[in-house]
Coordinates of C-alpha atoms in Angstrom, one line a residue:
X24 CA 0.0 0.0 0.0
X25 CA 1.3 3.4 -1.0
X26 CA 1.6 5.8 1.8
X27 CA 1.2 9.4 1.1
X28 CA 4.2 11.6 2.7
X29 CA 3.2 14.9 4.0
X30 CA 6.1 17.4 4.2
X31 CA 5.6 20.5 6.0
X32 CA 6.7 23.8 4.5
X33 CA 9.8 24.0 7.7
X34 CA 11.0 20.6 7.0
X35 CA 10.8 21.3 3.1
X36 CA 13.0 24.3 3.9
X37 CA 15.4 22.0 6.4
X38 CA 15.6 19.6 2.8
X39 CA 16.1 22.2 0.4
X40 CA 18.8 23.7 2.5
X41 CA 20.7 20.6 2.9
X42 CA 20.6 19.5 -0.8
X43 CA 22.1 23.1 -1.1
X44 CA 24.6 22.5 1.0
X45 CA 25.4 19.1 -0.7
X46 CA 25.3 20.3 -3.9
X47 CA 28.4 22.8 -2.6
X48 CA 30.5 20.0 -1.2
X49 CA 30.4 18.0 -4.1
X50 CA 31.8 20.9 -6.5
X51 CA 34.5 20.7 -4.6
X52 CA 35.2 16.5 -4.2
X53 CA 33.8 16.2 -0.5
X54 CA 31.4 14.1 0.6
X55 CA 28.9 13.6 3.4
X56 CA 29.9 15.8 6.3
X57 CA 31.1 13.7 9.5
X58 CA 30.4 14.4 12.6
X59 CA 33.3 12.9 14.9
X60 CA 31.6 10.1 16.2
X61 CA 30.8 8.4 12.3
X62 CA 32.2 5.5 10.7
X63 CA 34.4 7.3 8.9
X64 CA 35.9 9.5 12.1
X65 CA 36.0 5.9 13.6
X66 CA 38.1 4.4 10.7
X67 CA 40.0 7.3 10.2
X68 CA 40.9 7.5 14.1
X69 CA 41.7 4.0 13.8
X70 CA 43.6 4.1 10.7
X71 CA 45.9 6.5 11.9
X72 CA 46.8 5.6 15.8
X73 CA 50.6 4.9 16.6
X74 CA 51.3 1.5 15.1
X75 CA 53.0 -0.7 17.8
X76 CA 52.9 -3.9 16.5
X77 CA 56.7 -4.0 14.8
X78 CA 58.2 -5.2 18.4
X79 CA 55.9 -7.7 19.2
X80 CA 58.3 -10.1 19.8
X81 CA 59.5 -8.3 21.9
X82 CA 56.8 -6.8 23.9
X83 CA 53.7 -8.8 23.0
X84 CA 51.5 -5.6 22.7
X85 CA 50.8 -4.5 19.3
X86 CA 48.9 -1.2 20.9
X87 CA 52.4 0.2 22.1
X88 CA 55.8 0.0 21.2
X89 CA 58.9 0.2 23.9
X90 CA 61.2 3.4 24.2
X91 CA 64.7 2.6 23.1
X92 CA 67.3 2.1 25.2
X93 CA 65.8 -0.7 27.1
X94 CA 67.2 -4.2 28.8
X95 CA 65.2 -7.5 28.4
X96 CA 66.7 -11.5 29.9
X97 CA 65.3 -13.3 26.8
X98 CA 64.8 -17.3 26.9
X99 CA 67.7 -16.3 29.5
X100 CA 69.7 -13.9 28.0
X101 CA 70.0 -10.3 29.0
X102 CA 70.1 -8.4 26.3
X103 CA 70.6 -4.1 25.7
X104 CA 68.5 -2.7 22.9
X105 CA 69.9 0.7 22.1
X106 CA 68.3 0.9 18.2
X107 CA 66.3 -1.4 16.3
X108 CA 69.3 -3.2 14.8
X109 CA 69.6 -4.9 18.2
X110 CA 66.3 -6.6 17.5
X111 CA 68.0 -9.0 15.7
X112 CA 69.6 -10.7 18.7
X113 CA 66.4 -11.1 20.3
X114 CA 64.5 -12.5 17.2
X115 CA 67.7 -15.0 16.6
X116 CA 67.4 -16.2 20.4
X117 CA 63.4 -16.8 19.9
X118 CA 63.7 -18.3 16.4
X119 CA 66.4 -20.9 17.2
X120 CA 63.7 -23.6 17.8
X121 CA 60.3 -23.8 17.2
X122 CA 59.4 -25.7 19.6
X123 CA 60.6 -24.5 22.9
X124 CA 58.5 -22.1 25.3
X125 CA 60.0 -18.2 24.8
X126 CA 59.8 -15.7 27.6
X127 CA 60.6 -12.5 27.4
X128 CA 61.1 -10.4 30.5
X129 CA 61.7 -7.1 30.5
X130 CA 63.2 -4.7 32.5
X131 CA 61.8 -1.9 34.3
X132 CA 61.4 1.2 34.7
X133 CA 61.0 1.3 31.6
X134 CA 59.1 3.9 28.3
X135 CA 56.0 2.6 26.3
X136 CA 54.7 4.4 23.2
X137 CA 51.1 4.0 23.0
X138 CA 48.4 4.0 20.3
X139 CA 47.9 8.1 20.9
X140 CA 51.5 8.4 20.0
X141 CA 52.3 9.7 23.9
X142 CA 55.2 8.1 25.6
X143 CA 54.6 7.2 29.5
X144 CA 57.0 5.8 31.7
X145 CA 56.1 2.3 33.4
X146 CA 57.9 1.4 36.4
X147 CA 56.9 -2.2 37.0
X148 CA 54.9 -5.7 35.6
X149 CA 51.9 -4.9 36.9
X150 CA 51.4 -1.2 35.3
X151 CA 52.6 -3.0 32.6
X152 CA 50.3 -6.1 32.9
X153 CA 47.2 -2.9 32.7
X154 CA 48.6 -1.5 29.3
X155 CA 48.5 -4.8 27.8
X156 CA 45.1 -5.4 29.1
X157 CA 43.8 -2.2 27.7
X158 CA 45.2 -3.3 24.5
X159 CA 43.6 -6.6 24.9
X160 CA 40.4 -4.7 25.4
X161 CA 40.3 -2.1 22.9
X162 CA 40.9 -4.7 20.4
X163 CA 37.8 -7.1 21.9
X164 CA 35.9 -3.6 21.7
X165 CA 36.8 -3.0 17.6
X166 CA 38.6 0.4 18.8
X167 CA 42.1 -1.1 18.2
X168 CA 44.4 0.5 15.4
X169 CA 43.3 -0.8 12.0
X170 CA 47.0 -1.6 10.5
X171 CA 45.9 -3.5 6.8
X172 CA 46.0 0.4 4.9
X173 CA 47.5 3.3 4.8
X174 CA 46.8 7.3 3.7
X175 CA 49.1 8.5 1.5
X176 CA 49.6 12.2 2.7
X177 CA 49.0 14.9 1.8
X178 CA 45.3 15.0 2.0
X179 CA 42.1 17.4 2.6
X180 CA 39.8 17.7 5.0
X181 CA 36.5 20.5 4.3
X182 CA 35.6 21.4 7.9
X183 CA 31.7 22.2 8.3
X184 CA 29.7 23.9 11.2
X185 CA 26.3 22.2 12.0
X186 CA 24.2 23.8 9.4
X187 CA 26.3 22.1 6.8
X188 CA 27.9 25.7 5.9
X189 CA 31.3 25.0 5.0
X190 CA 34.0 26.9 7.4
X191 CA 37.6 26.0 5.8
X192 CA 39.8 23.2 5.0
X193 CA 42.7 21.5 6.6
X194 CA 45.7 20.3 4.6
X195 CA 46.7 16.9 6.1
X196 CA 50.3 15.9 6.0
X197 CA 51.2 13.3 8.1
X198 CA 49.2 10.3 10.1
X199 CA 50.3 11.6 13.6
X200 CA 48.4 14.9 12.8
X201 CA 45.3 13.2 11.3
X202 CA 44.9 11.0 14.2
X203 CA 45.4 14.5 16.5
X204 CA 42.7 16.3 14.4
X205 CA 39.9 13.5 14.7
X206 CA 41.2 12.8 18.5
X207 CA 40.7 16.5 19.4
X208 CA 37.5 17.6 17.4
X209 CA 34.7 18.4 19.2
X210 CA 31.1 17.3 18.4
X211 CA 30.1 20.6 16.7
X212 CA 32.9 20.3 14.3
X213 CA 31.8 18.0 10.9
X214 CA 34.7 17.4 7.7
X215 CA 34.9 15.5 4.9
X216 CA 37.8 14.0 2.9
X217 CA 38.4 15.8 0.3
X218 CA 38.0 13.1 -2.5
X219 CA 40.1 11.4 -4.4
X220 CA 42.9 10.0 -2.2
X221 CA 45.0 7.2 -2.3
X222 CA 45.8 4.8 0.2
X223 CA 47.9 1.8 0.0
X224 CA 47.6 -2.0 1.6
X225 CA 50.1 -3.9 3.4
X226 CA 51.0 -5.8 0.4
X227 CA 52.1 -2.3 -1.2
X228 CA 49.7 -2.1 -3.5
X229 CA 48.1 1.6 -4.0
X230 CA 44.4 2.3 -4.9
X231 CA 42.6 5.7 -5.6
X232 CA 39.8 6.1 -3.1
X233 CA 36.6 8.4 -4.5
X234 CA 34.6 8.3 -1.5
X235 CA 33.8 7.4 2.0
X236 CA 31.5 4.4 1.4
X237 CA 35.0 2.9 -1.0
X238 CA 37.1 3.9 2.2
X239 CA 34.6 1.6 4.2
X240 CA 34.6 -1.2 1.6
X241 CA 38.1 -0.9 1.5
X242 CA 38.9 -1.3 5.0
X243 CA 36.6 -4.2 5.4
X244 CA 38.3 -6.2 2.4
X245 CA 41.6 -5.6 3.8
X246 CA 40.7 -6.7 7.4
X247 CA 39.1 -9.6 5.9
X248 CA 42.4 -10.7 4.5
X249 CA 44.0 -9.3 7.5
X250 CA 41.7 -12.2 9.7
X251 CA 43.1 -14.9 6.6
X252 CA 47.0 -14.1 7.4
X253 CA 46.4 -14.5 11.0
X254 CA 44.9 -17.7 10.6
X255 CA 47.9 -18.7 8.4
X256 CA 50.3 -17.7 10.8
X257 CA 48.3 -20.0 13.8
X258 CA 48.3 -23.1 11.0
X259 CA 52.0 -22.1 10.5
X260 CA 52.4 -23.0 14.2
X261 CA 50.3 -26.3 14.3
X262 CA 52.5 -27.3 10.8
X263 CA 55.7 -27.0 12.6
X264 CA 55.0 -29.0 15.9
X265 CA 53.6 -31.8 13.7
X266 CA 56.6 -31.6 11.9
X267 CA 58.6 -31.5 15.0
X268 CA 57.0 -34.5 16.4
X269 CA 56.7 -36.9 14.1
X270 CA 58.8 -39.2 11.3
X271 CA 57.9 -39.3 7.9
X272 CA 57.9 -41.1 4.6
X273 CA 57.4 -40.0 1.0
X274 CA 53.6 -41.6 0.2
X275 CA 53.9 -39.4 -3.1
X276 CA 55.9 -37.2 -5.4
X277 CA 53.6 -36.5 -8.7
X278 CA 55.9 -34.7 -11.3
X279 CA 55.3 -34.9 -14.9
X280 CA 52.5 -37.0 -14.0
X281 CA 54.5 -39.9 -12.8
X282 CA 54.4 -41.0 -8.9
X283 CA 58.0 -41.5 -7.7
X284 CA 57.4 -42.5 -4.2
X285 CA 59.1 -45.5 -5.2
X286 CA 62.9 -43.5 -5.2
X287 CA 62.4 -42.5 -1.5
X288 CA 60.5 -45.7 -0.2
X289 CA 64.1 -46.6 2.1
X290 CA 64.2 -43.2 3.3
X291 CA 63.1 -41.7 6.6
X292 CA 62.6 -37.7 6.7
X293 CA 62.9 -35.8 10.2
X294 CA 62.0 -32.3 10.7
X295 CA 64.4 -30.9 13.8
X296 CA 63.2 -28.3 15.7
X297 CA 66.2 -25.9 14.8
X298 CA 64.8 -26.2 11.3
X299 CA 66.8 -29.0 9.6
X300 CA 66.0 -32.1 7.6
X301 CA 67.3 -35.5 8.0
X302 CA 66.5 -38.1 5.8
X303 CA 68.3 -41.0 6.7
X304 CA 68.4 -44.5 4.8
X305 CA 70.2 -47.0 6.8
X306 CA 71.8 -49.0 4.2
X307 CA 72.5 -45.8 2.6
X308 CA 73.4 -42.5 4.1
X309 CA 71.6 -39.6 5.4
X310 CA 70.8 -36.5 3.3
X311 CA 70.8 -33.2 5.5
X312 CA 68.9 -30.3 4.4
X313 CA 67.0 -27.1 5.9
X314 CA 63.4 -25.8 6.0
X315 CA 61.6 -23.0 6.4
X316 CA 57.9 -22.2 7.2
X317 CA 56.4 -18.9 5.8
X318 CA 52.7 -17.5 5.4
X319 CA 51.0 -14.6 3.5
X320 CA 47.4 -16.2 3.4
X321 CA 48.3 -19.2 3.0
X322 CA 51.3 -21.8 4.5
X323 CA 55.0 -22.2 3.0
X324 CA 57.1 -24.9 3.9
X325 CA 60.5 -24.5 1.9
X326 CA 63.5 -27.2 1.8
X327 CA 66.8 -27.2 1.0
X328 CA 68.4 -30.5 0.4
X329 CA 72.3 -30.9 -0.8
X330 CA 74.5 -33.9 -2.2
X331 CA 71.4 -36.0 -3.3
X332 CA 69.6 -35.7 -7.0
X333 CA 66.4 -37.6 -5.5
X334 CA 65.8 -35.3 -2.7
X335 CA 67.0 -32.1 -4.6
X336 CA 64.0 -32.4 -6.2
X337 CA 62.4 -31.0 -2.8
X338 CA 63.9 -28.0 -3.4
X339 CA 61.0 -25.9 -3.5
X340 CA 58.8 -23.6 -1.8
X341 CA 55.8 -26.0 -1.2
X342 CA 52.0 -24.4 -0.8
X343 CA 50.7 -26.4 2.4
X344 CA 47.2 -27.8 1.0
X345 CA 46.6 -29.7 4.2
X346 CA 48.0 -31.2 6.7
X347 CA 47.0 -33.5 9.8
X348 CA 48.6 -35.6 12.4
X349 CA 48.8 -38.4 10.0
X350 CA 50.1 -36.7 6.4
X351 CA 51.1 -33.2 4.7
X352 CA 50.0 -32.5 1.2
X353 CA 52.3 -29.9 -1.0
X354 CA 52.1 -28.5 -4.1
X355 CA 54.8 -26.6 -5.7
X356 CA 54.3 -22.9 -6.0
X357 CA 55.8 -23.0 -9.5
X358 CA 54.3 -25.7 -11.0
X359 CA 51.0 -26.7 -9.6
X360 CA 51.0 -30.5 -10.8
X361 CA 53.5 -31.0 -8.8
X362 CA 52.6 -32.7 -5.5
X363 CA 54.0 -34.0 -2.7
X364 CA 52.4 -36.2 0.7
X365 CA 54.5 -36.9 3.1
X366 CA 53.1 -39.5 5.7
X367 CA 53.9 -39.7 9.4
X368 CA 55.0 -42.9 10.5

């Protein structure tokens, strides 16, 4: 049933002046006007917080990032970080097995950088324990920083008053000041991005963005993938202790079509847990070799055999297609008929 709308001559007004004031923000590439508390201030705020997540290896909080110089005993060792090329001690003491338990203890007093890009001073574990649980919150709460893109700066923001009246613009030039501008607005204050901007993803790549609804879209894709990579990286850890724990033998090797099982069916392969390969033949000899386990969205496992033409054929970085307790199935990267199953014995 059609219903008939009645508009009064004040909300006709209210209409006409707002498709007026529309009509001015699109000649000049705006959009909607935001108030602070929208999506878009959300995503923006979000966007644009102090990234802390390159020490987490360190720290284990990706909402803040320590103050260099700093000491931290790790898996035992005491170690002084005065720059970031000192992080390479730590991350060699934690990668040097897979399969151990890693603690990291640090040292205090000590200076945190948090997600408002402030730096505070915490003096023991338990005022530490609170920033990580904040962190822990914020990110339970969806208000944790939104790392998958990128502005590219500069940038424009049209700055409105209530009525929609447009008051100035704001030339943008870094991500500290666009996260100070949306942290420090007040409610009677509306923008809008001056469209288009670009904004890259974590894999580099740049796009042109023409409006907010594409900035929502593309935030969502890339936390989509975001949620894919961290699931990798969890089946990246579950890989490696099956790995770890078990023995193995070659059930397949399809290449040109042809199963050659049969040249590894003496062989036994080991994974060690300080990333070597043994496969050892008793009446034989044993071929050494190396591995590595990488992710994007998906799981790596790459091998590096020497001194054996068979098992030189592994030499590959292998897509993980599944894996259980039982078997692993591989398929090379560069040619996709080629599989191979290793089953646990």
């Amino acid at each position: 049933m059609k219903k008939l709308r009645i508009i009064t001559g004040m909300a006709l007004v209210a209409l006409l002046g707002f498709t007026s004031c529309q009509n001015e923000i699109d000649e000049v590439n705006g959009d909607n006007p935001n108030s602070v508390n929208s999506t878009t201030a959300n995503n923006i705020k979000r966007t644009t917080m102090y990234d802390g997540s390159f020490d987490d290896f360190l720290d284990g909080n990706s909402c803040s990032s320590i103050v260099l110089p700093a000491t931290a005993t790790v898996n035992g060792v005491m170690i002084t970080l005065l720059t970031q090329l000192d992080y390479q001690q730590v991350i060699s003491i934690l990668g040097k097995f897979n399969d151990d338990q890693d603690t990291v203890a640090l040292q205090f007093p000590l200076k945190v950088k948090t997600s408002n890009y402030t730096e505070v001073t915490v003096n023991n574990q338990t005022e530490y324990n609170a920033i990580v649980n904040a962190c822990s919150q914020a990110t339970n709460e969806g208000k944790d920083a939104i790392k998958c893109i990128k502005f590219n700066f500069p940038l424009t923001l049209l700055t409105y008053n209530t009525t929609f009246e447009q008051t100035g613009s704001l030339v943008i030039t870094s991500k500290q000041q666009l996260y100070t501008y949306m942290s420090n607005a007040n409610n009677d204050e509306l923008f809008a991005i001056k469209y288009p901007i670009s904004i890259t993803f974590s894999d580099n790549t740049t796009i042109s963005i023409n409006s907010d609804a594409e900035l929502q879209s593309s935030i969502n894709e890339c936390r989509a993938t975001e949620n894919v990579m961290d699931e990798a990286e969890a089946n990246a850890v579950k890989l490696q202790k099956i790995m770890v724990d078990g023995a193995f033998k070659v059930q397949s090797f399809i290449s040109l079509g042809v199963d050659k099982a049969n040249d590894y069916k003496d062989y036994t392969v080991d994974f060690t847990n300080d990333f070597k390969i043994k496969a050892t033949n008793a009446l034989i000899s044993t071929v050494n070799g190396t591995y590595a386990v990488t992710t994007t969205t998906d799981v790596y496992l790459e091998m590096n055999f020497s001194g054996n033409a068979n098992f030189n054929l592994f030499n590959n970085k292998w897509k993980v297609t599944s894996m259980t307790t039982s078997a692993i199935t591989l398929q090379s990267t560069t040619n996709a008929a080629v599989t191979l199953v290793l089953k646990q014995i």
